[in-house]
mmCIF file of C-alpha atoms in Angstrom:
data_model
loop_
_atom_site.group_PDB
_atom_site.id
_atom_site.type_symbol
_atom_site.label_atom_id
_atom_site.label_comp_id
_atom_site.label_asym_id
_atom_site.label_seq_id
_atom_site.Cartn_x
_atom_site.Cartn_y
_atom_site.Cartn_z
ATOM 1 C CA MET A 1462 0.000 0.000 0.000
ATOM 2 C CA LEU A 1463 1.444 3.406 -0.984
ATOM 3 C CA PHE A 1464 0.285 6.811 0.173
ATOM 4 C CA ARG A 1465 1.691 10.352 -0.036
ATOM 5 C CA SER A 1466 5.090 9.512 1.411
ATOM 6 C CA ASN A 1467 5.502 6.617 -1.055
ATOM 7 C CA THR A 1468 6.614 4.496 1.861
ATOM 8 C CA PRO A 1469 5.293 0.943 1.699
ATOM 9 C CA PHE A 1470 3.976 -0.479 4.961
ATOM 10 C CA PRO A 1471 2.145 -3.641 5.919
ATOM 11 C CA THR A 1472 -1.511 -3.588 6.869
ATOM 12 C CA GLN A 1473 -4.043 -6.245 7.745
ATOM 13 C CA LEU A 1474 -6.731 -6.918 5.147
ATOM 14 C CA PHE A 1475 -9.868 -8.963 5.743
ATOM 15 C CA THR A 1476 -11.717 -10.410 2.761
ATOM 16 C CA ILE A 1477 -13.781 -12.818 4.881
ATOM 17 C CA VAL A 1478 -15.440 -11.699 8.091
ATOM 18 C CA ASP A 1479 -16.960 -14.679 9.886
ATOM 19 C CA VAL A 1480 -18.398 -13.364 13.141
ATOM 20 C CA GLY A 1481 -19.152 -16.932 14.204
ATOM 21 C CA GLN A 1482 -15.402 -17.539 14.316
ATOM 22 C CA ASP A 1483 -14.330 -14.047 15.469
ATOM 23 C CA PRO A 1484 -17.234 -12.019 16.980
ATOM 24 C CA VAL A 1485 -15.004 -8.998 17.672
ATOM 25 C CA LEU A 1486 -14.736 -8.344 13.948
ATOM 26 C CA LYS A 1487 -18.415 -7.335 13.775
ATOM 27 C CA ASN A 1488 -17.879 -4.294 16.002
ATOM 28 C CA VAL A 1489 -14.623 -3.407 14.258
ATOM 29 C CA LEU A 1490 -16.447 -3.531 10.911
ATOM 30 C CA LEU A 1491 -19.474 -1.535 12.095
ATOM 31 C CA GLN A 1492 -17.210 1.115 13.642
ATOM 32 C CA GLY A 1493 -15.514 1.610 10.276
ATOM 33 C CA GLN A 1494 -12.158 0.341 11.500
ATOM 34 C CA LEU A 1495 -11.839 -2.816 9.398
ATOM 35 C CA ASN A 1496 -9.611 -2.696 6.306
ATOM 36 C CA VAL A 1497 -8.312 0.755 7.151
ATOM 37 C CA ALA A 1498 -4.667 1.626 6.591
ATOM 38 C CA VAL A 1499 -2.821 4.595 8.066
ATOM 39 C CA CYS A 1500 0.759 5.381 7.081
ATOM 40 C CA PRO A 1501 3.009 5.272 10.153
ATOM 41 C CA ARG A 1502 5.189 8.062 8.711
ATOM 42 C CA CYS A 1503 2.760 10.690 7.427
ATOM 43 C CA GLY A 1504 -0.547 9.640 8.992
ATOM 44 C CA SER A 1505 -2.436 9.647 5.687
ATOM 45 C CA GLY A 1506 -4.638 6.782 4.699
ATOM 46 C CA GLY A 1507 -8.173 5.556 4.905
ATOM 47 C CA GLY A 1508 -10.440 2.719 3.994
ATOM 48 C CA LEU A 1509 -9.212 0.097 1.570
ATOM 49 C CA THR A 1510 -11.510 -1.006 -1.229
ATOM 50 C CA THR A 1511 -11.550 -4.769 -1.346
ATOM 51 C CA PRO A 1512 -14.077 -7.548 -1.904
ATOM 52 C CA MET A 1513 -15.538 -8.777 1.379
ATOM 53 C CA LEU A 1514 -17.659 -11.734 2.397
ATOM 54 C CA TYR A 1515 -19.545 -11.291 5.678
ATOM 55 C CA HIS A 1516 -20.922 -14.310 7.539
ATOM 56 C CA ASP A 1517 -23.113 -14.257 10.639
ATOM 57 C CA PRO A 1518 -24.203 -17.838 11.373
ATOM 58 C CA GLU A 1519 -26.407 -16.778 14.303
ATOM 59 C CA HIS A 1520 -28.629 -14.799 11.900
ATOM 60 C CA GLN A 1521 -28.012 -17.102 8.913
ATOM 61 C CA PHE A 1522 -26.691 -14.136 6.960
ATOM 62 C CA LEU A 1523 -24.112 -14.322 4.200
ATOM 63 C CA GLY A 1524 -23.429 -11.142 2.263
ATOM 64 C CA VAL A 1525 -20.775 -10.149 -0.205
ATOM 65 C CA TYR A 1526 -19.560 -6.827 -1.517
ATOM 66 C CA VAL A 1527 -17.385 -6.649 -4.612
ATOM 67 C CA PRO A 1528 -16.158 -3.149 -5.559
ATOM 68 C CA GLU A 1529 -17.258 -1.862 -8.933
ATOM 69 C CA GLN A 1530 -13.585 -1.669 -9.954
ATOM 70 C CA VAL A 1531 -13.652 -5.468 -10.321
ATOM 71 C CA ALA A 1532 -14.732 -6.314 -13.848
ATOM 72 C CA VAL A 1533 -18.244 -7.766 -14.089
ATOM 73 C CA ARG A 1534 -16.934 -11.015 -15.590
ATOM 74 C CA GLU A 1535 -14.562 -11.377 -12.599
ATOM 75 C CA GLN A 1536 -17.131 -10.647 -9.894
ATOM 76 C CA GLN A 1537 -18.715 -14.122 -9.888
ATOM 77 C CA LYS A 1538 -15.263 -15.711 -9.700
ATOM 78 C CA VAL A 1539 -14.356 -13.516 -6.704
ATOM 79 C CA ILE A 1540 -17.651 -14.379 -4.978
ATOM 80 C CA GLY A 1541 -17.138 -18.076 -5.687
ATOM 81 C CA ASP A 1542 -13.562 -18.001 -4.378
ATOM 82 C CA LEU A 1543 -14.556 -16.198 -1.173
ATOM 83 C CA SER A 1544 -17.512 -18.539 -0.606
ATOM 84 C CA LYS A 1545 -15.315 -21.594 -1.134
ATOM 85 C CA ARG A 1546 -12.703 -20.289 1.329
ATOM 86 C CA LEU A 1547 -15.427 -19.727 3.940
ATOM 87 C CA MET A 1548 -16.932 -23.190 3.419
ATOM 88 C CA ASP A 1549 -13.511 -24.889 3.448
ATOM 89 C CA GLY A 1550 -12.821 -23.280 6.826
ATOM 90 C CA LEU A 1551 -16.006 -24.623 8.412
ATOM 91 C CA PRO A 1552 -16.650 -28.091 9.782
ATOM 92 C CA GLN A 1553 -19.063 -30.090 7.617
ATOM 93 C CA GLU A 1554 -21.824 -29.902 10.249
ATOM 94 C CA ASP A 1555 -21.743 -26.068 10.247
ATOM 95 C CA ARG A 1556 -22.364 -25.715 6.518
ATOM 96 C CA ARG A 1557 -25.902 -24.587 5.630
ATOM 97 C CA GLY A 1558 -27.960 -24.046 2.491
ATOM 98 C CA TYR A 1559 -28.082 -20.241 2.829
ATOM 99 C CA MET A 1560 -24.309 -20.222 2.328
ATOM 100 C CA LEU A 1561 -24.699 -21.312 -1.284
ATOM 101 C CA THR A 1562 -26.233 -17.992 -2.361
ATOM 102 C CA PRO A 1563 -24.654 -15.002 -0.646
ATOM 103 C CA LYS A 1564 -26.646 -11.796 -0.873
ATOM 104 C CA GLN A 1565 -24.762 -9.385 -3.143
ATOM 105 C CA PHE A 1566 -24.431 -5.676 -2.376
ATOM 106 C CA LEU A 1567 -23.614 -2.901 -4.804
ATOM 107 C CA SER A 1568 -22.009 -0.741 -2.130
ATOM 108 C CA TYR A 1569 -20.113 -1.282 1.080
ATOM 109 C CA GLN A 1570 -22.595 1.002 2.871
ATOM 110 C CA SER A 1571 -25.599 -1.046 1.720
ATOM 111 C CA MET A 1572 -23.942 -4.185 3.108
ATOM 112 C CA LEU A 1573 -23.351 -2.458 6.464
ATOM 113 C CA GLU A 1574 -26.997 -1.366 6.573
ATOM 114 C CA ALA A 1575 -28.165 -4.920 5.844
ATOM 115 C CA ILE A 1576 -25.954 -6.228 8.667
ATOM 116 C CA LEU A 1577 -27.510 -3.707 11.048
ATOM 117 C CA GLU A 1578 -31.030 -4.579 9.860
ATOM 118 C CA ASN A 1579 -30.269 -8.226 10.614
ATOM 119 C CA GLU A 1580 -29.455 -7.076 14.162
ATOM 120 C CA GLY A 1581 -32.898 -5.471 14.419
ATOM 121 C CA ILE A 1582 -31.741 -1.927 13.725
ATOM 122 C CA THR A 1583 -34.240 -0.432 11.272
ATOM 123 C CA ARG A 1584 -33.596 2.133 8.556
ATOM 124 C CA GLU A 1585 -35.640 4.599 10.595
ATOM 125 C CA MET A 1586 -33.304 4.098 13.541
ATOM 126 C CA MET A 1587 -30.269 4.575 11.277
ATOM 127 C CA ASP A 1588 -31.800 7.710 9.728
ATOM 128 C CA LYS A 1589 -32.492 9.118 13.196
ATOM 129 C CA GLN A 1590 -28.906 8.506 14.259
ATOM 130 C CA ARG A 1591 -27.634 10.180 11.066
ATOM 131 C CA ARG A 1592 -29.837 13.211 11.810
ATOM 132 C CA GLN A 1593 -28.524 13.318 15.366
ATOM 133 C CA LEU A 1594 -24.916 13.127 14.137
ATOM 134 C CA GLN A 1595 -25.641 16.002 11.757
ATOM 135 C CA LEU A 1596 -27.141 17.907 14.670
ATOM 136 C CA ILE A 1597 -23.929 17.385 16.656
ATOM 137 C CA GLU A 1598 -21.894 18.670 13.698
ATOM 138 C CA GLN A 1599 -24.182 21.707 13.338
ATOM 139 C CA GLY A 1600 -23.910 22.322 17.071
ATOM 140 C CA LEU A 1601 -20.121 22.308 16.881
ATOM 141 C CA VAL A 1602 -20.227 24.899 14.096
ATOM 142 C CA ALA A 1603 -22.737 26.991 16.070
ATOM 143 C CA LEU A 1604 -20.566 26.971 19.222
ATOM 144 C CA GLN A 1605 -19.010 30.230 17.996
ATOM 145 C CA ASP A 1606 -22.440 31.880 17.798
ATOM 146 C CA PRO A 1607 -24.429 31.541 21.068
ATOM 147 C CA GLU A 1608 -27.602 32.895 19.482
ATOM 148 C CA GLY A 1609 -27.286 30.486 16.554
ATOM 149 C CA LEU A 1610 -26.754 27.636 19.008
ATOM 150 C CA ARG A 1611 -29.894 28.599 20.936
ATOM 151 C CA LEU A 1612 -31.885 28.759 17.695
ATOM 152 C CA LEU A 1613 -30.542 25.348 16.603
ATOM 153 C CA ALA A 1614 -31.447 23.883 20.013
ATOM 154 C CA LYS A 1615 -34.952 25.353 19.820
ATOM 155 C CA GLU A 1616 -35.541 24.049 16.278
ATOM 156 C CA SER A 1617 -34.194 20.597 17.143
ATOM 157 C CA ASP A 1618 -35.736 20.140 20.574
ATOM 158 C CA ALA A 1619 -37.552 16.946 19.553
ATOM 159 C CA ASP A 1620 -34.217 15.293 18.664
ATOM 160 C CA PHE A 1621 -32.769 15.784 22.157
ATOM 161 C CA ASP A 1622 -33.650 12.430 23.684
ATOM 162 C CA ASP A 1623 -31.688 9.825 25.628
ATOM 163 C CA GLN A 1624 -30.331 8.380 22.380
ATOM 164 C CA PHE A 1625 -29.000 11.792 21.344
ATOM 165 C CA PHE A 1626 -27.128 12.300 24.597
ATOM 166 C CA SER A 1627 -25.822 8.734 24.511
ATOM 167 C CA LEU A 1628 -24.558 9.343 20.970
ATOM 168 C CA LEU A 1629 -23.001 12.675 21.981
ATOM 169 C CA ASN A 1630 -21.253 10.936 24.884
ATOM 170 C CA MET A 1631 -20.003 8.140 22.599
ATOM 171 C CA VAL A 1632 -18.651 10.631 20.023
ATOM 172 C CA THR A 1633 -16.942 12.609 22.806
ATOM 173 C CA GLU A 1634 -15.336 9.478 24.268
ATOM 174 C CA SER A 1635 -14.243 8.374 20.801
ATOM 175 C CA ALA A 1636 -12.550 11.731 20.167
ATOM 176 C CA ALA A 1637 -10.827 11.610 23.548
ATOM 177 C CA SER A 1638 -9.626 8.025 23.173
ATOM 178 C CA GLY A 1639 -8.483 8.799 19.625
ATOM 179 C CA GLY A 1640 -6.209 11.525 20.967
ATOM 180 C CA ASP A 1641 -8.183 14.476 19.571
ATOM 181 C CA ALA A 1642 -8.276 16.564 22.749
ATOM 182 C CA GLU A 1643 -9.542 19.689 20.962
ATOM 183 C CA ALA A 1644 -12.542 17.888 19.442
ATOM 184 C CA ALA A 1645 -13.289 16.233 22.793
ATOM 185 C CA ARG A 1646 -13.188 19.643 24.502
ATOM 186 C CA GLU A 1647 -15.567 21.144 21.933
ATOM 187 C CA LEU A 1648 -17.937 18.199 22.237
ATOM 188 C CA LEU A 1649 -17.950 18.539 26.020
ATOM 189 C CA GLU A 1650 -18.683 22.249 25.642
ATOM 190 C CA LEU A 1651 -21.564 21.431 23.295
#
């Protein structure tokens, strides 16, 4: 992997995520931390675009995302190879019929949303959380203008529920644990 500094560095890449074998990977994936590379020299980087097969045996869910950069004629081969690797890694008694036809996703985001829906998190819940995240971002911008912040709070009063404050707390803790003291301070002020 090469970034701005043109310095190669190793990074871990997951093409199969089997949460039956490694449950921790589900949270890493949903937090956007799976298949992310950051250059140790310059700090640049981001998400890596790679085919991924996601398996959750508890919910009998098998999904696959193949980036559009992979030629259409190659996509079925990639899906077949990933499915075979998953099946070969499972004991015979754990293999099920749903594994023969993984659900295909056109985008990484749509696969993540399907995973969350399988967990009982509805689109409405996801939309609400997105709105609340946008509200936090707007609040951070409005911190410099007390009157604007009051107006934003008044207009958005219905969104200030327990979930909002839990989300605000989680974002603040994430900024603090990520070493962004300035962002954590602003979030606390908000």
